[in-house]
PDB file of C-alpha atoms in Angstrom:
ATOM      1  CA  UNK A   1     135.531 129.009  83.674  1.00 64.00           C
ATOM      2  CA  UNK A   2     132.565 128.346  81.374  1.00 76.00           C
ATOM      3  CA  UNK A   3     131.429 124.975  82.835  1.00 94.00           C
ATOM      4  CA  UNK A   4     128.745 123.472  80.588  1.00 96.00           C
ATOM      5  CA  UNK A   5     127.734 125.438  77.501  1.00 96.00           C
ATOM      6  CA  UNK A   6     124.771 124.639  75.270  1.00 97.00           C
ATOM      7  CA  UNK A   7     124.098 125.989  71.799  1.00 97.00           C
ATOM      8  CA  UNK A   8     121.737 127.172  70.511  1.00 97.00           C
ATOM      9  CA  UNK A   9     119.686 128.560  73.388  1.00 96.00           C
ATOM     10  CA  UNK A  10     116.515 128.899  71.322  1.00 96.00           C
ATOM     11  CA  UNK A  11     115.333 127.240  68.142  1.00 97.00           C
ATOM     12  CA  UNK A  12     112.065 126.964  66.253  1.00 97.00           C
ATOM     13  CA  UNK A  13     111.652 124.074  63.826  1.00 96.00           C
ATOM     14  CA  UNK A  14     108.953 122.881  61.506  1.00 97.00           C
ATOM     15  CA  UNK A  15     107.750 119.287  61.733  1.00 97.00           C
ATOM     16  CA  UNK A  16     110.123 117.016  59.872  1.00 97.00           C
ATOM     17  CA  UNK A  17     113.157 119.283  60.031  1.00 97.00           C
ATOM     18  CA  UNK A  18     116.395 118.135  61.607  1.00 96.00           C
ATOM     19  CA  UNK A  19     118.766 119.860  63.972  1.00 96.00           C
ATOM     20  CA  UNK A  20     121.655 119.292  66.357  1.00 97.00           C
ATOM     21  CA  UNK A  21     122.125 120.629  69.857  1.00 98.00           C
ATOM     22  CA  UNK A  22     125.717 121.020  70.982  1.00 97.00           C
ATOM     23  CA  UNK A  23     126.937 120.603  74.549  1.00 98.00           C
ATOM     24  CA  UNK A  24     130.491 121.478  75.530  1.00 98.00           C
ATOM     25  CA  UNK A  25     132.124 121.126  78.943  1.00 97.00           C
ATOM     26  CA  UNK A  26     135.543 122.339  80.000  1.00 96.00           C
ATOM     27  CA  UNK A  27     135.855 120.416  83.287  1.00 94.00           C
ATOM     28  CA  UNK A  28     137.326 117.224  81.828  1.00 93.00           C
ATOM     29  CA  UNK A  29     134.309 115.251  83.043  1.00 93.00           C
ATOM     30  CA  UNK A  30     133.880 111.684  81.909  1.00 92.00           C
ATOM     31  CA  UNK A  31     130.093 111.521  82.027  1.00 93.00           C
ATOM     32  CA  UNK A  32     127.660 113.585  80.002  1.00 96.00           C
ATOM     33  CA  UNK A  33     123.868 113.567  79.814  1.00 97.00           C
ATOM     34  CA  UNK A  34     121.004 114.975  77.814  1.00 98.00           C
ATOM     35  CA  UNK A  35     117.696 115.598  79.580  1.00 97.00           C
ATOM     36  CA  UNK A  36     114.411 117.090  78.517  1.00 97.00           C
ATOM     37  CA  UNK A  37     112.225 119.080  80.892  1.00 95.00           C
ATOM     38  CA  UNK A  38     108.482 119.250  80.492  1.00 92.00           C
ATOM     39  CA  UNK A  39     105.999 120.827  82.917  1.00 84.00           C
ATOM     40  CA  UNK A  40     105.113 118.576  85.832  1.00 78.00           C
ATOM     41  CA  UNK A  41     107.436 115.791  84.717  1.00 81.00           C
ATOM     42  CA  UNK A  42     110.783 116.795  86.146  1.00 83.00           C
ATOM     43  CA  UNK A  43     113.798 115.982  84.022  1.00 91.00           C
ATOM     44  CA  UNK A  44     113.851 112.846  81.924  1.00 93.00           C
ATOM     45  CA  UNK A  45     117.020 111.261  80.610  1.00 95.00           C
ATOM     46  CA  UNK A  46     117.281 110.992  76.837  1.00 97.00           C
ATOM     47  CA  UNK A  47     120.796 109.616  76.304  1.00 97.00           C
ATOM     48  CA  UNK A  48     124.019 109.606  78.216  1.00 96.00           C
ATOM     49  CA  UNK A  49     127.707 108.891  77.733  1.00 96.00           C
ATOM     50  CA  UNK A  50     130.245 107.448  80.135  1.00 92.00           C
ATOM     51  CA  UNK A  51     133.240 108.295  77.995  1.00 92.00           C
ATOM     52  CA  UNK A  52     134.514 109.407  74.623  1.00 94.00           C
ATOM     53  CA  UNK A  53     133.105 107.242  71.864  1.00 94.00           C
ATOM     54  CA  UNK A  54     130.409 105.642  74.054  1.00 95.00           C
ATOM     55  CA  UNK A  55     126.701 106.413  74.334  1.00 96.00           C
ATOM     56  CA  UNK A  56     123.693 104.755  75.930  1.00 95.00           C
ATOM     57  CA  UNK A  57     119.919 105.157  75.911  1.00 96.00           C
ATOM     58  CA  UNK A  58     118.041 106.769  78.752  1.00 94.00           C
ATOM     59  CA  UNK A  59     114.330 106.560  79.498  1.00 92.00           C
ATOM     60  CA  UNK A  60     113.049 108.571  76.514  1.00 96.00           C
ATOM     61  CA  UNK A  61     115.502 107.989  73.619  1.00 97.00           C
ATOM     62  CA  UNK A  62     113.060 107.604  70.722  1.00 96.00           C
ATOM     63  CA  UNK A  63     113.452 110.246  68.015  1.00 96.00           C
ATOM     64  CA  UNK A  64     116.902 111.331  69.205  1.00 98.00           C
ATOM     65  CA  UNK A  65     120.469 110.365  68.395  1.00 97.00           C
ATOM     66  CA  UNK A  66     123.708 111.345  70.111  1.00 98.00           C
ATOM     67  CA  UNK A  67     127.418 111.306  69.490  1.00 97.00           C
ATOM     68  CA  UNK A  68     130.480 111.836  71.675  1.00 97.00           C
ATOM     69  CA  UNK A  69     133.429 111.996  69.337  1.00 95.00           C
ATOM     70  CA  UNK A  70     135.417 114.218  71.686  1.00 96.00           C
ATOM     71  CA  UNK A  71     135.445 114.004  75.463  1.00 96.00           C
ATOM     72  CA  UNK A  72     134.357 117.613  75.898  1.00 97.00           C
ATOM     73  CA  UNK A  73     131.428 117.536  73.452  1.00 97.00           C
ATOM     74  CA  UNK A  74     128.103 115.716  73.465  1.00 98.00           C
ATOM     75  CA  UNK A  75     125.764 116.268  70.514  1.00 98.00           C
ATOM     76  CA  UNK A  76     122.023 115.627  70.514  1.00 98.00           C
ATOM     77  CA  UNK A  77     120.359 115.220  67.125  1.00 98.00           C
ATOM     78  CA  UNK A  78     116.754 115.254  66.036  1.00 96.00           C
ATOM     79  CA  UNK A  79     116.464 113.596  62.623  1.00 92.00           C
ATOM     80  CA  UNK A  80     112.825 114.445  61.963  1.00 96.00           C
ATOM     81  CA  UNK A  81     111.381 116.815  64.529  1.00 96.00           C
ATOM     82  CA  UNK A  82     107.866 116.283  65.892  1.00 97.00           C
ATOM     83  CA  UNK A  83     105.677 118.626  67.973  1.00 97.00           C
ATOM     84  CA  UNK A  84     106.037 116.183  70.903  1.00 96.00           C
ATOM     85  CA  UNK A  85     109.712 117.139  70.998  1.00 97.00           C
ATOM     86  CA  UNK A  86     108.881 120.701  71.953  1.00 97.00           C
ATOM     87  CA  UNK A  87     110.687 121.013  75.264  1.00 97.00           C
ATOM     88  CA  UNK A  88     113.588 122.520  77.138  1.00 97.00           C
ATOM     89  CA  UNK A  89     116.718 120.442  76.762  1.00 98.00           C
ATOM     90  CA  UNK A  90     119.449 120.365  79.362  1.00 97.00           C
ATOM     91  CA  UNK A  91     122.934 119.001  79.067  1.00 97.00           C
ATOM     92  CA  UNK A  92     124.822 117.973  82.176  1.00 97.00           C
ATOM     93  CA  UNK A  93     128.166 116.480  83.064  1.00 96.00           C
ATOM     94  CA  UNK A  94     129.571 114.711  86.079  1.00 93.00           C
ATOM     95  CA  UNK A  95     132.788 113.173  87.308  1.00 88.00           C
ATOM     96  CA  UNK A  96     134.149 110.254  89.239  1.00 79.00           C
ATOM     97  CA  UNK A  97     135.875 110.730  92.568  1.00 73.00           C
ATOM     98  CA  UNK A  98     139.498 109.690  92.333  1.00 68.00           C
ATOM     99  CA  UNK A  99     139.507 108.110  95.802  1.00 71.00           C
ATOM    100  CA  UNK A 100     136.027 106.696  96.313  1.00 70.00           C
ATOM    101  CA  UNK A 101     135.245 105.950  92.684  1.00 67.00           C
ATOM    102  CA  UNK A 102     131.741 107.314  93.277  1.00 70.00           C
ATOM    103  CA  UNK A 103     130.079 109.544  90.734  1.00 71.00           C
ATOM    104  CA  UNK A 104     129.713 113.155  91.850  1.00 86.00           C
ATOM    105  CA  UNK A 105     127.014 115.719  91.269  1.00 91.00           C
ATOM    106  CA  UNK A 106     125.663 116.935  87.956  1.00 94.00           C
ATOM    107  CA  UNK A 107     126.727 120.245  86.440  1.00 95.00           C
ATOM    108  CA  UNK A 108     124.114 121.745  84.133  1.00 96.00           C
ATOM    109  CA  UNK A 109     124.054 124.006  81.142  1.00 96.00           C
ATOM    110  CA  UNK A 110     121.566 126.870  80.872  1.00 94.00           C
ATOM    111  CA  UNK A 111     119.207 124.909  78.633  1.00 96.00           C
ATOM    112  CA  UNK A 112     118.051 124.997  75.022  1.00 97.00           C
ATOM    113  CA  UNK A 113     114.419 125.827  74.338  1.00 96.00           C
ATOM    114  CA  UNK A 114     113.122 124.025  71.262  1.00 97.00           C
ATOM    115  CA  UNK A 115     109.731 124.606  69.665  1.00 97.00           C
ATOM    116  CA  UNK A 116     108.488 122.324  66.899  1.00 97.00           C
ATOM    117  CA  UNK A 117     105.559 123.684  64.897  1.00 96.00           C
TER     118      UNK A 117
ATOM    119  CA  UNK B   1     112.741  99.677  91.965  1.00 74.00           C
ATOM    120  CA  UNK B   2     114.721 102.768  92.853  1.00 79.00           C
ATOM    121  CA  UNK B   3     112.761 106.012  92.836  1.00 86.00           C
ATOM    122  CA  UNK B   4     112.451 109.455  94.378  1.00 91.00           C
ATOM    123  CA  UNK B   5     109.221 111.210  95.331  1.00 94.00           C
ATOM    124  CA  UNK B   6     108.698 114.873  96.106  1.00 95.00           C
ATOM    125  CA  UNK B   7     105.598 115.012  98.234  1.00 94.00           C
ATOM    126  CA  UNK B   8     104.451 118.541  97.369  1.00 95.00           C
ATOM    127  CA  UNK B   9     104.235 120.050  93.911  1.00 94.00           C
ATOM    128  CA  UNK B  10     103.691 123.555  95.315  1.00 96.00           C
ATOM    129  CA  UNK B  11     104.643 125.142  98.648  1.00 98.00           C
ATOM    130  CA  UNK B  12     103.845 128.696  99.740  1.00 98.00           C
ATOM    131  CA  UNK B  13     105.496 130.391 102.723  1.00 97.00           C
ATOM    132  CA  UNK B  14     105.677 133.924 104.005  1.00 97.00           C
ATOM    133  CA  UNK B  15     108.986 135.739 103.908  1.00 97.00           C
ATOM    134  CA  UNK B  16     110.907 135.129 107.135  1.00 97.00           C
ATOM    135  CA  UNK B  17     109.141 131.838 107.964  1.00 98.00           C
ATOM    136  CA  UNK B  18     110.682 128.351 107.750  1.00 98.00           C
ATOM    137  CA  UNK B  19     110.794 126.335 104.553  1.00 98.00           C
ATOM    138  CA  UNK B  20     110.261 122.568 104.385  1.00 98.00           C
ATOM    139  CA  UNK B  21     110.395 120.719 101.062  1.00 98.00           C
ATOM    140  CA  UNK B  22     109.870 116.979 101.361  1.00 98.00           C
ATOM    141  CA  UNK B  23     111.624 114.192  99.490  1.00 97.00           C
ATOM    142  CA  UNK B  24     111.414 110.438  99.941  1.00 96.00           C
ATOM    143  CA  UNK B  25     113.448 107.830  98.129  1.00 92.00           C
ATOM    144  CA  UNK B  26     113.184 104.129  97.549  1.00 89.00           C
ATOM    145  CA  UNK B  27     116.340 102.054  97.303  1.00 82.00           C
ATOM    146  CA  UNK B  28     117.812  98.836  98.579  1.00 75.00           C
ATOM    147  CA  UNK B  29     121.265 100.401  98.615  1.00 77.00           C
ATOM    148  CA  UNK B  30     122.854 103.430 100.188  1.00 74.00           C
ATOM    149  CA  UNK B  31     121.916 106.327  97.921  1.00 82.00           C
ATOM    150  CA  UNK B  32     123.556 109.539  96.878  1.00 88.00           C
ATOM    151  CA  UNK B  33     121.003 112.322  97.158  1.00 92.00           C
ATOM    152  CA  UNK B  34     121.047 115.883  95.895  1.00 95.00           C
ATOM    153  CA  UNK B  35     118.897 118.979  95.989  1.00 97.00           C
ATOM    154  CA  UNK B  36     118.963 121.348  93.025  1.00 98.00           C
ATOM    155  CA  UNK B  37     117.306 124.732  92.558  1.00 97.00           C
ATOM    156  CA  UNK B  38     116.075 126.140  89.264  1.00 96.00           C
ATOM    157  CA  UNK B  39     115.177 129.795  88.891  1.00 94.00           C
ATOM    158  CA  UNK B  40     112.955 130.769  85.952  1.00 89.00           C
ATOM    159  CA  UNK B  41     114.560 130.236  82.562  1.00 86.00           C
ATOM    160  CA  UNK B  42     117.792 129.099  84.167  1.00 89.00           C
ATOM    161  CA  UNK B  43     119.720 125.864  84.506  1.00 90.00           C
ATOM    162  CA  UNK B  44     119.813 123.762  87.647  1.00 95.00           C
ATOM    163  CA  UNK B  45     122.175 124.717  90.451  1.00 95.00           C
ATOM    164  CA  UNK B  46     123.349 122.353  93.174  1.00 96.00           C
ATOM    165  CA  UNK B  47     122.160 123.314  96.660  1.00 97.00           C
ATOM    166  CA  UNK B  48     123.630 120.391  98.589  1.00 95.00           C
ATOM    167  CA  UNK B  49     124.476 116.708  98.385  1.00 92.00           C
ATOM    168  CA  UNK B  50     124.537 113.619 100.576  1.00 90.00           C
ATOM    169  CA  UNK B  51     127.070 110.920  99.744  1.00 80.00           C
ATOM    170  CA  UNK B  52     127.168 108.735 102.897  1.00 74.00           C
ATOM    171  CA  UNK B  53     129.169 111.113 105.071  1.00 72.00           C
ATOM    172  CA  UNK B  54     127.412 113.317 107.670  1.00 82.00           C
ATOM    173  CA  UNK B  55     123.638 112.844 107.734  1.00 88.00           C
ATOM    174  CA  UNK B  56     122.991 116.577 108.236  1.00 94.00           C
ATOM    175  CA  UNK B  57     124.151 118.347 105.121  1.00 94.00           C
ATOM    176  CA  UNK B  58     124.557 122.089 104.837  1.00 95.00           C
ATOM    177  CA  UNK B  59     124.281 123.781 101.493  1.00 95.00           C
ATOM    178  CA  UNK B  60     124.346 127.191  99.939  1.00 95.00           C
ATOM    179  CA  UNK B  61     122.057 130.112 100.789  1.00 94.00           C
ATOM    180  CA  UNK B  62     121.232 128.769 104.267  1.00 96.00           C
ATOM    181  CA  UNK B  63     119.620 125.519 103.119  1.00 97.00           C
ATOM    182  CA  UNK B  64     120.229 122.195 104.787  1.00 97.00           C
ATOM    183  CA  UNK B  65     118.895 118.666 104.551  1.00 97.00           C
ATOM    184  CA  UNK B  66     118.931 115.657 106.815  1.00 94.00           C
ATOM    185  CA  UNK B  67     119.311 112.118 105.550  1.00 93.00           C
ATOM    186  CA  UNK B  68     117.101 109.754 107.573  1.00 92.00           C
ATOM    187  CA  UNK B  69     117.610 106.171 106.538  1.00 89.00           C
ATOM    188  CA  UNK B  70     114.843 104.824 108.785  1.00 90.00           C
ATOM    189  CA  UNK B  71     112.329 107.141 107.131  1.00 92.00           C
ATOM    190  CA  UNK B  72     113.950 107.002 103.650  1.00 92.00           C
ATOM    191  CA  UNK B  73     113.739 110.775 103.576  1.00 94.00           C
ATOM    192  CA  UNK B  74     115.943 113.690 102.592  1.00 96.00           C
ATOM    193  CA  UNK B  75     113.873 116.791 103.365  1.00 97.00           C
ATOM    194  CA  UNK B  76     115.186 120.262 102.538  1.00 98.00           C
ATOM    195  CA  UNK B  77     114.833 123.033 105.116  1.00 98.00           C
ATOM    196  CA  UNK B  78     115.684 126.665 105.637  1.00 98.00           C
ATOM    197  CA  UNK B  79     115.004 128.578 108.861  1.00 97.00           C
ATOM    198  CA  UNK B  80     113.871 131.804 107.222  1.00 97.00           C
ATOM    199  CA  UNK B  81     112.627 132.200 103.662  1.00 97.00           C
ATOM    200  CA  UNK B  82     113.756 135.052 101.476  1.00 97.00           C
ATOM    201  CA  UNK B  83     112.019 136.386  98.398  1.00 97.00           C
ATOM    202  CA  UNK B  84     114.968 135.232  96.292  1.00 96.00           C
ATOM    203  CA  UNK B  85     114.260 131.606  97.322  1.00 97.00           C
ATOM    204  CA  UNK B  86     111.211 131.516  95.072  1.00 97.00           C
ATOM    205  CA  UNK B  87     112.098 128.857  92.503  1.00 97.00           C
ATOM    206  CA  UNK B  88     111.605 125.214  91.634  1.00 96.00           C
ATOM    207  CA  UNK B  89     113.470 122.636  93.675  1.00 97.00           C
ATOM    208  CA  UNK B  90     114.400 119.147  92.585  1.00 96.00           C
ATOM    209  CA  UNK B  91     115.368 116.181  94.709  1.00 96.00           C
ATOM    210  CA  UNK B  92     117.723 113.908  92.775  1.00 94.00           C
ATOM    211  CA  UNK B  93     118.759 110.356  93.504  1.00 89.00           C
ATOM    212  CA  UNK B  94     121.755 108.634  92.040  1.00 87.00           C
ATOM    213  CA  UNK B  95     121.297 104.967  91.391  1.00 74.00           C
ATOM    214  CA  UNK B  96     123.805 102.663  92.951  1.00 68.00           C
ATOM    215  CA  UNK B  97     126.032 100.865  90.485  1.00 70.00           C
ATOM    216  CA  UNK B  98     125.044 102.975  87.468  1.00 74.00           C
ATOM    217  CA  UNK B  99     125.745 106.423  86.160  1.00 81.00           C
ATOM    218  CA  UNK B 100     122.110 107.485  86.110  1.00 85.00           C
ATOM    219  CA  UNK B 101     120.387 110.138  88.189  1.00 91.00           C
ATOM    220  CA  UNK B 102     116.653 110.037  88.918  1.00 89.00           C
ATOM    221  CA  UNK B 103     114.794 113.313  89.332  1.00 91.00           C
ATOM    222  CA  UNK B 104     111.751 114.054  91.418  1.00 92.00           C
ATOM    223  CA  UNK B 105     108.990 115.967  89.671  1.00 91.00           C
ATOM    224  CA  UNK B 106     109.891 119.181  91.460  1.00 93.00           C
ATOM    225  CA  UNK B 107     108.428 121.469  94.114  1.00 96.00           C
ATOM    226  CA  UNK B 108     107.642 125.042  93.219  1.00 96.00           C
ATOM    227  CA  UNK B 109     108.312 127.327  96.178  1.00 98.00           C
ATOM    228  CA  UNK B 110     106.414 130.585  96.390  1.00 97.00           C
ATOM    229  CA  UNK B 111     107.500 133.207  98.936  1.00 97.00           C
ATOM    230  CA  UNK B 112     104.880 135.732  99.972  1.00 97.00           C
ATOM    231  CA  UNK B 113     105.809 139.238 101.053  1.00 94.00           C
TER     232      UNK B 113
END
């Protein structure tokens, strides 16, 4: 059982280049998230999705776009990379309890380390 | 506003001694609270979670946490630290009525031989 898989794991970009990070989950989870992790700042939410075909902005969405065309995949795009986007990016998914309707815990991928020169 | 605060950015303990990592939250509603651990260059792994059931929550690897509503705290403890516990720990709060999770800034635990 793979859980949450992120590709690529490492990438180096030049300023102005574009790229897409792919997140795939095999747990049939409704909710998916993209976070960035920077030293001393914890994890900050970039965008999230509560279902196929829906996306929403988090606390640091500028410079990023996302798409969720299939339930199992959540793509994070950088249209024109900037050095400030050098970070470790984490994808996560979560579910809704069938009985309580409450959202459960987050399941994380291993992270994607992006360096923008 | 809803928030979560980890009171210590770094904690050092000797192997075999107790571990205490502190977390306070701010919310007008009953929260869901989680502790995650992150080893170097790895993703985050769930240690334990509180979702309005028992206030004393037991997790993996001997960790436990107690939800104290009167103190708005959810501190993580372990009776005896092991070298393999050295990692960064995150307290996470789920906001009521939304799908968002709020992360503390993390506590780096160092275990001394």
